Amino acid sequence: MLHPWETDSDAEKRQVQAAALEAAANGIVITDNAGTIEWVNLAFSSFTGYTREEIIGKHTRILKSGKQDPAFYKALWETITAGRGWHGELINRRKDGSTYIEEMTITPVRDELGEVRHFISIRQDITGRKHAEAALQKASAELQVKYHDLEIARSQVTAVINAANEAMVLVSPDDRFLWLNRAFGLLFSMRPKDIIGRSFFELLPRFQQVFEDPSGIKAHLEQAIRDKDLEYKETVVQNWPQKRELEMYSTSVRTSLREYVGTLFVFRDVTHEREVERMKSEFVSLVSHELRTPLTSIKGYVDMLMDGDAGELKQDQVDFLQVVRKNAERLVSLVTDLLDVSKIEAGAVRLNLAPLDLAGVISEVVANLRPLNESKKQNVNINLPEKMPPLTGDTGRIAQVLTNLVSNACRYTPSGGTISIDVLPEVEFVKISVTDTGIGISPEEQKKLFTKFFRAENPDVQKVGGTGLGLWIARSLVLMHGGEITVASLPGKGSTFSFTLPIDQRSEI
């Protein structure tokens, strides 16, 4: 139906405009100047749940959720009734009672006299967007906290690493220097900007100046990068800017997901330590030599006196001389052990490896200790396999290990006790066990047994002389043979000391 002032063209335009408003994605509401709803489009009905029939004629307050302060609505109405537009966000309520967040623009409509007659509001449900923004803000805040924590951790780690005395450098899988600490720059007089991002090949002239054997360093670096699980320790010599001995370590660096990111090389200056070790070894060697000569003389003259070479002795004189001989023997044992310790620590012990007659070594050790066993009326049992597998070792050093274990078993086993020596061949090694029925060792003391100068606090142990070095030496010699040594013991029940020797796989069994 046409209004008197409308042409066909005007009517068509009005129909198109109405259809556009109806089809708009945003909700559109037209009210009178008091806020009573006169018209809504389908989008409004869609996100509020109210049909046209239910909402037209109602006041817009039907949508109020009560979540906002009355002052908010007062300011809104003062703005639009004054003829000014308003844009903002509200929390409104749907027909089903649920709330939603709405972004709304209200435009006042004036008549020919300039009076506000209607309000047109464009509405958009932004609940999902606001929740997403809130979630994003929360995630961002959490990330900021984590980033802050990571920055603190990184700063702490960097401070600790830069405070370390060891020089450290991280090398990438493609042979480039990724990072170095302060000590590295000081040790080798290299600045981070001169080395980071460059390869060893590019820096080869510099490393040739620094190291005595730069090709060896390069070979180890390449091997460590090829074998990502390789860890090694080696001593290298630094020539510049000063002469030093360095211990070089390498270890792979991986992320929490086990992704390989590079190899860390650590250099530790051991120049002073090696010099102290050399001085200590020389001192121990000198003292041992100077003590051994007079002790040998003392022991020899005591033996001569006790044999009657200077005439018949009274019983109390014999007793005194026995005390002297016993203490001289203890001193000789201490000097010998100290000399062995010094040589082992200095790496001066060289094994004389040859086919090992283990059964023969055991027989010789038992024969040498027979007087001690017989004096305490102890039983010694030897259990050997029918066929001994081929072994390679230093006969003298293996005899030294067995002598220490069997003599300890004799000394710490009461009279009438039993000592057993068992040899058990396994797939790749032979296990030699010395078991006694002696005083036993507590679990706490077992952890310290193989440390230098340790002696158990048990009074029965303290009664028996000893240097506290024998087991440390025995363990060192077993390790040098490629074996290991263990102990199992119960106080009052006895002990079993076991060590292994690798079977010579090159020979036929």
XYZ file of C-alpha atoms in Angstrom, residues 36-39 52-59:
12
model
C 8.959 0.373 24.386
C 9.864 -2.123 21.671
C 8.141 -1.498 18.343
C 10.043 -3.806 15.981
C 8.278 -10.786 17.763
C 4.896 -11.494 19.285
C 6.445 -11.954 22.755
C 8.715 -8.899 22.710
C 6.895 -6.158 20.759
C 5.118 -3.853 23.157
C 7.439 -4.756 26.004
C 9.930 -2.324 27.534
